[in-house]
Coordinates of C-alpha atoms in Angstrom, one line a residue:
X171 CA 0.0 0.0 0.0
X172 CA 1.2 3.9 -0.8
X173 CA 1.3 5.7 2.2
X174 CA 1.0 9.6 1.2
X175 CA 2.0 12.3 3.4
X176 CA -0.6 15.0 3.5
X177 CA 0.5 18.6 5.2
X178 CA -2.0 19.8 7.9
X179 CA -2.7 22.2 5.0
X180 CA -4.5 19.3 3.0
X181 CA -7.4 18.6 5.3
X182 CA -9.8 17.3 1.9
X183 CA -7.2 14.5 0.8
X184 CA -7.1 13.6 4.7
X185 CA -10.9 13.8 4.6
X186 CA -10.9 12.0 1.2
X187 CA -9.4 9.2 2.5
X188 CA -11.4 8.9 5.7
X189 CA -14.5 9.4 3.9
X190 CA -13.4 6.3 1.6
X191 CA -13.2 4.1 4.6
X192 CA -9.1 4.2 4.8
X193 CA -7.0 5.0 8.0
X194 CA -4.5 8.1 7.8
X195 CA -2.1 9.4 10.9
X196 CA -3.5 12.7 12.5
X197 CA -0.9 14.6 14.7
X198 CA -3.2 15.8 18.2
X199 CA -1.8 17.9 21.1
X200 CA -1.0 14.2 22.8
X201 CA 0.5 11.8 20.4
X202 CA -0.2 10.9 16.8
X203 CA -3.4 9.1 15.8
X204 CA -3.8 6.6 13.9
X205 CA -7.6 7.7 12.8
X206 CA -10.6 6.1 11.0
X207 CA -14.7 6.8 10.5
X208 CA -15.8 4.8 14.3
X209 CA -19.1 4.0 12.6
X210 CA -17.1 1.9 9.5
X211 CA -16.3 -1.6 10.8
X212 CA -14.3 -2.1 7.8
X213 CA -12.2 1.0 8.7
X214 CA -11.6 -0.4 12.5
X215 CA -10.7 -3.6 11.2
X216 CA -7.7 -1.7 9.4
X217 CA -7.0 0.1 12.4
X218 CA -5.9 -3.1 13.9
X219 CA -4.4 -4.6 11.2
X220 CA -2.5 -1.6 10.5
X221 CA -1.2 -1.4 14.3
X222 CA -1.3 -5.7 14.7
X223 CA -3.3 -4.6 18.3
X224 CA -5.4 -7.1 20.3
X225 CA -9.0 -6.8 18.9
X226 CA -10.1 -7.2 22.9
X227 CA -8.4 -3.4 23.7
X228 CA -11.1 -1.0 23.1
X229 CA -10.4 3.2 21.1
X230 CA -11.2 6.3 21.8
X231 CA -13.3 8.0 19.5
X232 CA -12.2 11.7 18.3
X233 CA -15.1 14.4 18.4
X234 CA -14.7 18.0 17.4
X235 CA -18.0 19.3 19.5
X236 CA -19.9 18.2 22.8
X237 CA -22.7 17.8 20.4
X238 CA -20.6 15.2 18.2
X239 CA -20.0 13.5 21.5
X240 CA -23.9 13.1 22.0
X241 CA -24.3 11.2 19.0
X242 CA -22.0 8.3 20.7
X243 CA -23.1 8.5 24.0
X244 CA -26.4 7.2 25.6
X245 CA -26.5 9.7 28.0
X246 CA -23.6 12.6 29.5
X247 CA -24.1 13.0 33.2
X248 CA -23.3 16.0 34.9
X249 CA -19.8 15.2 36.2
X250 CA -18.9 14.2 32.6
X251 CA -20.1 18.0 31.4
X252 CA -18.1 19.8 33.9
X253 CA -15.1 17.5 32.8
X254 CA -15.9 18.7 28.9
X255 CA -16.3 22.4 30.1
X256 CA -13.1 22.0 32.2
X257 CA -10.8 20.5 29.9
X258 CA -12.2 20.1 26.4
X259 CA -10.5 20.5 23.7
X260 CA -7.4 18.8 25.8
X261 CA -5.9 15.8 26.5
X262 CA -8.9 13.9 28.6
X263 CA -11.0 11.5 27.4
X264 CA -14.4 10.6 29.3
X265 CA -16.1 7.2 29.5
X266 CA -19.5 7.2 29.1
X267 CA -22.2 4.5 28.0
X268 CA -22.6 3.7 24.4
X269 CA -25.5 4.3 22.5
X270 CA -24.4 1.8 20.0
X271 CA -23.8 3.9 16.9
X272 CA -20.1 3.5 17.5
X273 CA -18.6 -0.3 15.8
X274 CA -18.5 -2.8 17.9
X275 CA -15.2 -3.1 17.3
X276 CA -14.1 0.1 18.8
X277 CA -15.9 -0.5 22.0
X278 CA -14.5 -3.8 21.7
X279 CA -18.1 -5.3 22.9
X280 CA -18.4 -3.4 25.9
X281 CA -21.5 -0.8 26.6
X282 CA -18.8 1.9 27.4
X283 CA -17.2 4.1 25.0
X284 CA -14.0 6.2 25.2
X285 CA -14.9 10.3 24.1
X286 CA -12.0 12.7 23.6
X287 CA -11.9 15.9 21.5
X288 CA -8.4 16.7 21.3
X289 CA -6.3 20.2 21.3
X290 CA -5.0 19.9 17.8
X291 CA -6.4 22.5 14.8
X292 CA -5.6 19.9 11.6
X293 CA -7.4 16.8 14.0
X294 CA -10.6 19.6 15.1
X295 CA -10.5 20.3 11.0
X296 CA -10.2 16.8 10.1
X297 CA -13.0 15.5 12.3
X298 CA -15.4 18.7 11.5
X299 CA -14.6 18.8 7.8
X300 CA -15.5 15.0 7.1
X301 CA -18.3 15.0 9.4
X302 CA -17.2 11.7 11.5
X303 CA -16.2 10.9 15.0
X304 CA -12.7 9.4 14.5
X305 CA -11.6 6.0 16.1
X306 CA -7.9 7.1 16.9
X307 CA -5.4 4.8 18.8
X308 CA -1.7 5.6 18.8
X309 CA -0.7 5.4 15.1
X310 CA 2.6 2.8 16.0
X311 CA 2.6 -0.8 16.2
X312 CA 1.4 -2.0 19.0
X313 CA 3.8 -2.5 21.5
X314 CA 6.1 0.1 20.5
X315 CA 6.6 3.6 22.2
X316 CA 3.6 5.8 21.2
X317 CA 4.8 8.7 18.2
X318 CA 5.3 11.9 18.7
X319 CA 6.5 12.9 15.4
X320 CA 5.1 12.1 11.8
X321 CA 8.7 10.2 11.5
X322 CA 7.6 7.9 14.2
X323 CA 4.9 6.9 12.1
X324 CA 6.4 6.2 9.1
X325 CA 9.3 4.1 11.0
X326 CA 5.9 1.7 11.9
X327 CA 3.6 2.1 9.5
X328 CA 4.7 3.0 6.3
X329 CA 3.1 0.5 3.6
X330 CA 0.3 -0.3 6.1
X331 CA -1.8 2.8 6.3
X332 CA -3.0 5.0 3.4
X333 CA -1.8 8.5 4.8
X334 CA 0.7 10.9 7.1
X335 CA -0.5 14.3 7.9
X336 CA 2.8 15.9 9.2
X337 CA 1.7 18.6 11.8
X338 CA 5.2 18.9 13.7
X339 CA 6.5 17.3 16.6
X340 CA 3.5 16.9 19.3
X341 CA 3.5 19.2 22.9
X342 CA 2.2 16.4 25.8
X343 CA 4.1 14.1 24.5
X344 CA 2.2 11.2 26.6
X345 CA -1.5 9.8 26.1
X346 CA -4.7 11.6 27.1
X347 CA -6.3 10.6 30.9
X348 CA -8.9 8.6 30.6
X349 CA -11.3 8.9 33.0
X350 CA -14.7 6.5 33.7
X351 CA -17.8 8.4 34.3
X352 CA -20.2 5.4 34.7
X353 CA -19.0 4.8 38.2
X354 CA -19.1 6.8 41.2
X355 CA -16.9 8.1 42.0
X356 CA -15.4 8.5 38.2
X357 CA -12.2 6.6 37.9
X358 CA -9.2 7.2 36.5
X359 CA -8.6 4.3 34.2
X360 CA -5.5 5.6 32.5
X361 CA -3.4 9.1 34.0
X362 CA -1.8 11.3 31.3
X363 CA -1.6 14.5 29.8
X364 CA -4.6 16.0 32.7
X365 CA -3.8 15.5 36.2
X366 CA -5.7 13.8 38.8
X367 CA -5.2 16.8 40.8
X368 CA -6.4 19.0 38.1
X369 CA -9.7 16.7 37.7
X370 CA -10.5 16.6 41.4
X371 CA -10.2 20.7 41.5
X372 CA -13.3 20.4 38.8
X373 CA -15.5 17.5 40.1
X374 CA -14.2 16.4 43.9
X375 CA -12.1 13.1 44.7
X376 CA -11.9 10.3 41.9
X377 CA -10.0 7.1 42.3
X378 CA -7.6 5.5 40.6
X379 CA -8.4 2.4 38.7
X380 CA -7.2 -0.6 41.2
X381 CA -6.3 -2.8 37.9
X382 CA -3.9 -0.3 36.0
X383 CA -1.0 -2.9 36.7
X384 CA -2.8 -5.8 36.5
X385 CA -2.5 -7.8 33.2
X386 CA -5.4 -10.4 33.4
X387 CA -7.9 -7.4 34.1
X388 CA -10.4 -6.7 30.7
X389 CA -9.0 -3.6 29.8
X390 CA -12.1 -0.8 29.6
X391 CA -9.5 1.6 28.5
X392 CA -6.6 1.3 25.8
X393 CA -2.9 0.8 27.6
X394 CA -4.8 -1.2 30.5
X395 CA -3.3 -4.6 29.2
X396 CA -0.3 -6.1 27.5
X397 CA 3.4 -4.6 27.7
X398 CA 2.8 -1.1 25.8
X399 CA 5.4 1.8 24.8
X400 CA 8.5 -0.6 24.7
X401 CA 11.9 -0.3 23.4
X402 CA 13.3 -3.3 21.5
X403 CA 15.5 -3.6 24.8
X404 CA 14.2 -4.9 27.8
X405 CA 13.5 -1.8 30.1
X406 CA 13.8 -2.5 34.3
X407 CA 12.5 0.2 36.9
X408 CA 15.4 0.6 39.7
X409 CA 13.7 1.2 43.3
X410 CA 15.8 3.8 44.9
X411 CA 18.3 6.9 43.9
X412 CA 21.3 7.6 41.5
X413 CA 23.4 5.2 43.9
X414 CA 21.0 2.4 43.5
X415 CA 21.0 2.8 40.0
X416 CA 24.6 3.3 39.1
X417 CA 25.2 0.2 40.9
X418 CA 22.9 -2.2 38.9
X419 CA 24.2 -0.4 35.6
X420 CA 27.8 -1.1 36.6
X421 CA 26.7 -5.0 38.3
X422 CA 25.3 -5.7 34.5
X423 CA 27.9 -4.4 32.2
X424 CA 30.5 -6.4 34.5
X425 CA 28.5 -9.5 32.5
X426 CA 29.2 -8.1 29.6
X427 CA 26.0 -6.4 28.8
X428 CA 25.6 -3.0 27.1
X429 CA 23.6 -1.4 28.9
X430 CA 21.2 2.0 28.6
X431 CA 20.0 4.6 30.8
X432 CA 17.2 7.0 30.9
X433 CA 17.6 9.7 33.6
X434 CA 15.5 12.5 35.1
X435 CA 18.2 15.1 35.3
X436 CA 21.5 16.4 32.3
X437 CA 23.8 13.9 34.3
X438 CA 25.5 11.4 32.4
X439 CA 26.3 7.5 34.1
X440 CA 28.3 4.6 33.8
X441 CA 25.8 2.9 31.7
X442 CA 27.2 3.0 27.6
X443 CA 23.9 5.7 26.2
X444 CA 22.9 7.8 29.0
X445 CA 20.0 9.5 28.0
X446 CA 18.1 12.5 29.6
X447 CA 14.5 12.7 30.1
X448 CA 14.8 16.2 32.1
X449 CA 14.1 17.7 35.3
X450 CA 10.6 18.6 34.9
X451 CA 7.9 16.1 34.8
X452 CA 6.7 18.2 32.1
X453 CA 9.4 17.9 30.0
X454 CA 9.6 14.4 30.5
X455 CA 6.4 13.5 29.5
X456 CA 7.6 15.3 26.1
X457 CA 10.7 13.4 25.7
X458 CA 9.8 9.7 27.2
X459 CA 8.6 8.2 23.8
X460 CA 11.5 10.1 21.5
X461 CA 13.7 8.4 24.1
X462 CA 12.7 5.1 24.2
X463 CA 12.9 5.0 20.2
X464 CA 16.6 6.1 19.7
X465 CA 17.6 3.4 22.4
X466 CA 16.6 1.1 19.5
X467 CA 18.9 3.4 17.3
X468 CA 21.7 1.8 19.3
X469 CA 23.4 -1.8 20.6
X470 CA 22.6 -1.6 24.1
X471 CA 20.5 -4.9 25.5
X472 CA 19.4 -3.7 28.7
X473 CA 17.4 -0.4 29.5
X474 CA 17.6 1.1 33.8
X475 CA 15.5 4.2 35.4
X476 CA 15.1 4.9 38.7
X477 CA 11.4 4.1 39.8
X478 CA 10.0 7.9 40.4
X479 CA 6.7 8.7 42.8
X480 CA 3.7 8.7 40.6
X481 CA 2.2 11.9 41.4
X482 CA 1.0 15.1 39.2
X483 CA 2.5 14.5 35.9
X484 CA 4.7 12.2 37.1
X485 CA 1.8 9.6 37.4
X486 CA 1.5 9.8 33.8
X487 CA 5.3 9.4 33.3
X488 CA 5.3 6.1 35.9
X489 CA 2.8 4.9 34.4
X490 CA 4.0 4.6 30.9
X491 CA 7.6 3.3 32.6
X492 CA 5.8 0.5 34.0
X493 CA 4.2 -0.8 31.3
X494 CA 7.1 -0.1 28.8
X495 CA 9.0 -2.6 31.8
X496 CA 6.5 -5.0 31.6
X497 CA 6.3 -4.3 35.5
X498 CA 10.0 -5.3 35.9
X499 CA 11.0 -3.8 39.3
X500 CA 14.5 -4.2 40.8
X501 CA 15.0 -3.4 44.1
X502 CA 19.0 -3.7 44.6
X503 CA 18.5 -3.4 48.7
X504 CA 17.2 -6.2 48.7
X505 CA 19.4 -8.3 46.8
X506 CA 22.1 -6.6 48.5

């Protein structure tokens, strides 16, 4: 298959294609998208072909209006309508029960569906110009780190999906929140580029979902199951500081292994790529994905960070960490 690049400029080739039941990248404020028409079965299917994701993880379906949202929910409860007021257009997508209009195959055959309308002016154009909500999961192979650059997507997809539009690098950097408004208290199925802090300053305490780390859970929200975001590497989480880590990086390369390191500061380590993620959760969040990539650009065979406390942003950072490890945790106090 010819994969075109369209420039955010081109919105009526994107919408062509769309509109022909085809699947196209679309940058977002977040991470790229790999979009199709939610209504078109035949469009999801190549949403999953395209990716090679478990049919069993559910999408979240693009809107450019809380009226567009209506047509894909069965009813929006209060709570969920401060939440749009709050934060919409932005990086927060609200579960809410499906009407049905929406494929099965993007609610992945629960009553639930996943509503976002994202912060990005060629995604708003796409979505308003073609007239369709647009089923949008991360446009990489599943697995791999998410993309935050049309590059990203063309080092996955190229050949398996009919368009690029190029709008740039993207600003989050990590996943919208997704957030479940059909319990009560809602629940935070999946943290990201809106805080739980910033959620519970709108609507009062939420929870966080008590399966986010746990793999035989049915995922209600995409990233809730199997080992996302990965490097080719195997990545480990390191429980404690710089010490801690420095000493597991230097244990492993006395094996023989070349071994990477991601850090949250401009400090350099033993390990044979050191590379930064920042000082700001922010900023991390930004870089985590572009990181995890070049690692792949390189020889090493083992990937360390230290394990960081999941709050604010940083929720959204650890979280991606930990499924990128697979849930590897080393803990070198223990083994000491």
């Amino acid at each position: 298959m010819e994969t075109k690049w369209i420039k955010p400029t081109e919105v009526e080739e994107g919408v062509r294609l769309l509109q022909a039941g085809e699947v196209i990248a679309m940058p977002t404020e977040t991470v790229y998208g790999l979009a199709g028409d939610a209504t078109n079965d035949v469009a999801i299917k190549k949403i999953f072909e395209a990716k090679g994701r478990p049919s069993d993880n559910p999408l979240i379906v693009h809107v450019a209006s809380v009226e567009q949202a209506e047509h894909f929910a069965q009813t929006i409860p209060p709570v969920a309508r401060r939440l749009m007021e709050a934060f919409w257009p932005g990086a927060l997508t609200i579960i809410l029960p499906s009407n049905g209009r929406a494929s099965s195959f993007v609610t992945a055959g629960l009553d639930s569906i996943g509503l976002r309308m994202p912060n990005h002016p060629a995604a708003l154009e796409l979505i308003r110009t073609s007239g369709l909500g647009l089923a949008a999961p991360s446009a990489n192979r599943s697995g791999r780190p998410s993309p935050t650059s049309a590059r990203h997507v063309a080092d996955d997809l190229t050949g398996r999906i009919a368009g690029i539009m190029d709008g740039g690098p993207t600003g989050i950097g990590v996943e919208s929140t997704v957030i479940d408004c059909t319990t009560k208290p809602a629940t935070i199925l999946r943290p990201g580029g809106v805080t739980k802090e910033a959620i519970e300053a709108v609507i009062g305490p939420v929870i966080l979902d008590a399966n986010l780390s746990d793999e035989a859970a049915a995922p209600r929200s995409p990233g809730m199951k199997y080992t996302h975001y990965a490097p080719s590497a195997p990545l480990y989480l390191v429980e404690g500081g710089r010490d801690d880590l420095v000493r597991v990086i230097t244990t492993r390369q006395a094996t023989g292994k070349r071994v990477g390191a991601l850090v949250f500061d401009e400090a350099t380590t033993p390990a044979d790529v050191t590379l930064s993620l920042g000082i700001s959760m922010e900023t991390a969040a930004q870089r985590l994905y572009e990181a995890l990539r070049k690692f792949d650009e390189t020889d090493v065979e083992e990937i360390y960070v230290n394990r960081i406390e999941p709050t604010g942003v940083a929720l959204a950072v650890y979280n991606r960490l930990y499924k990128a490890a697979g849930g590897k945790v080393i803990r070198p106090q223990e083994e000491a």
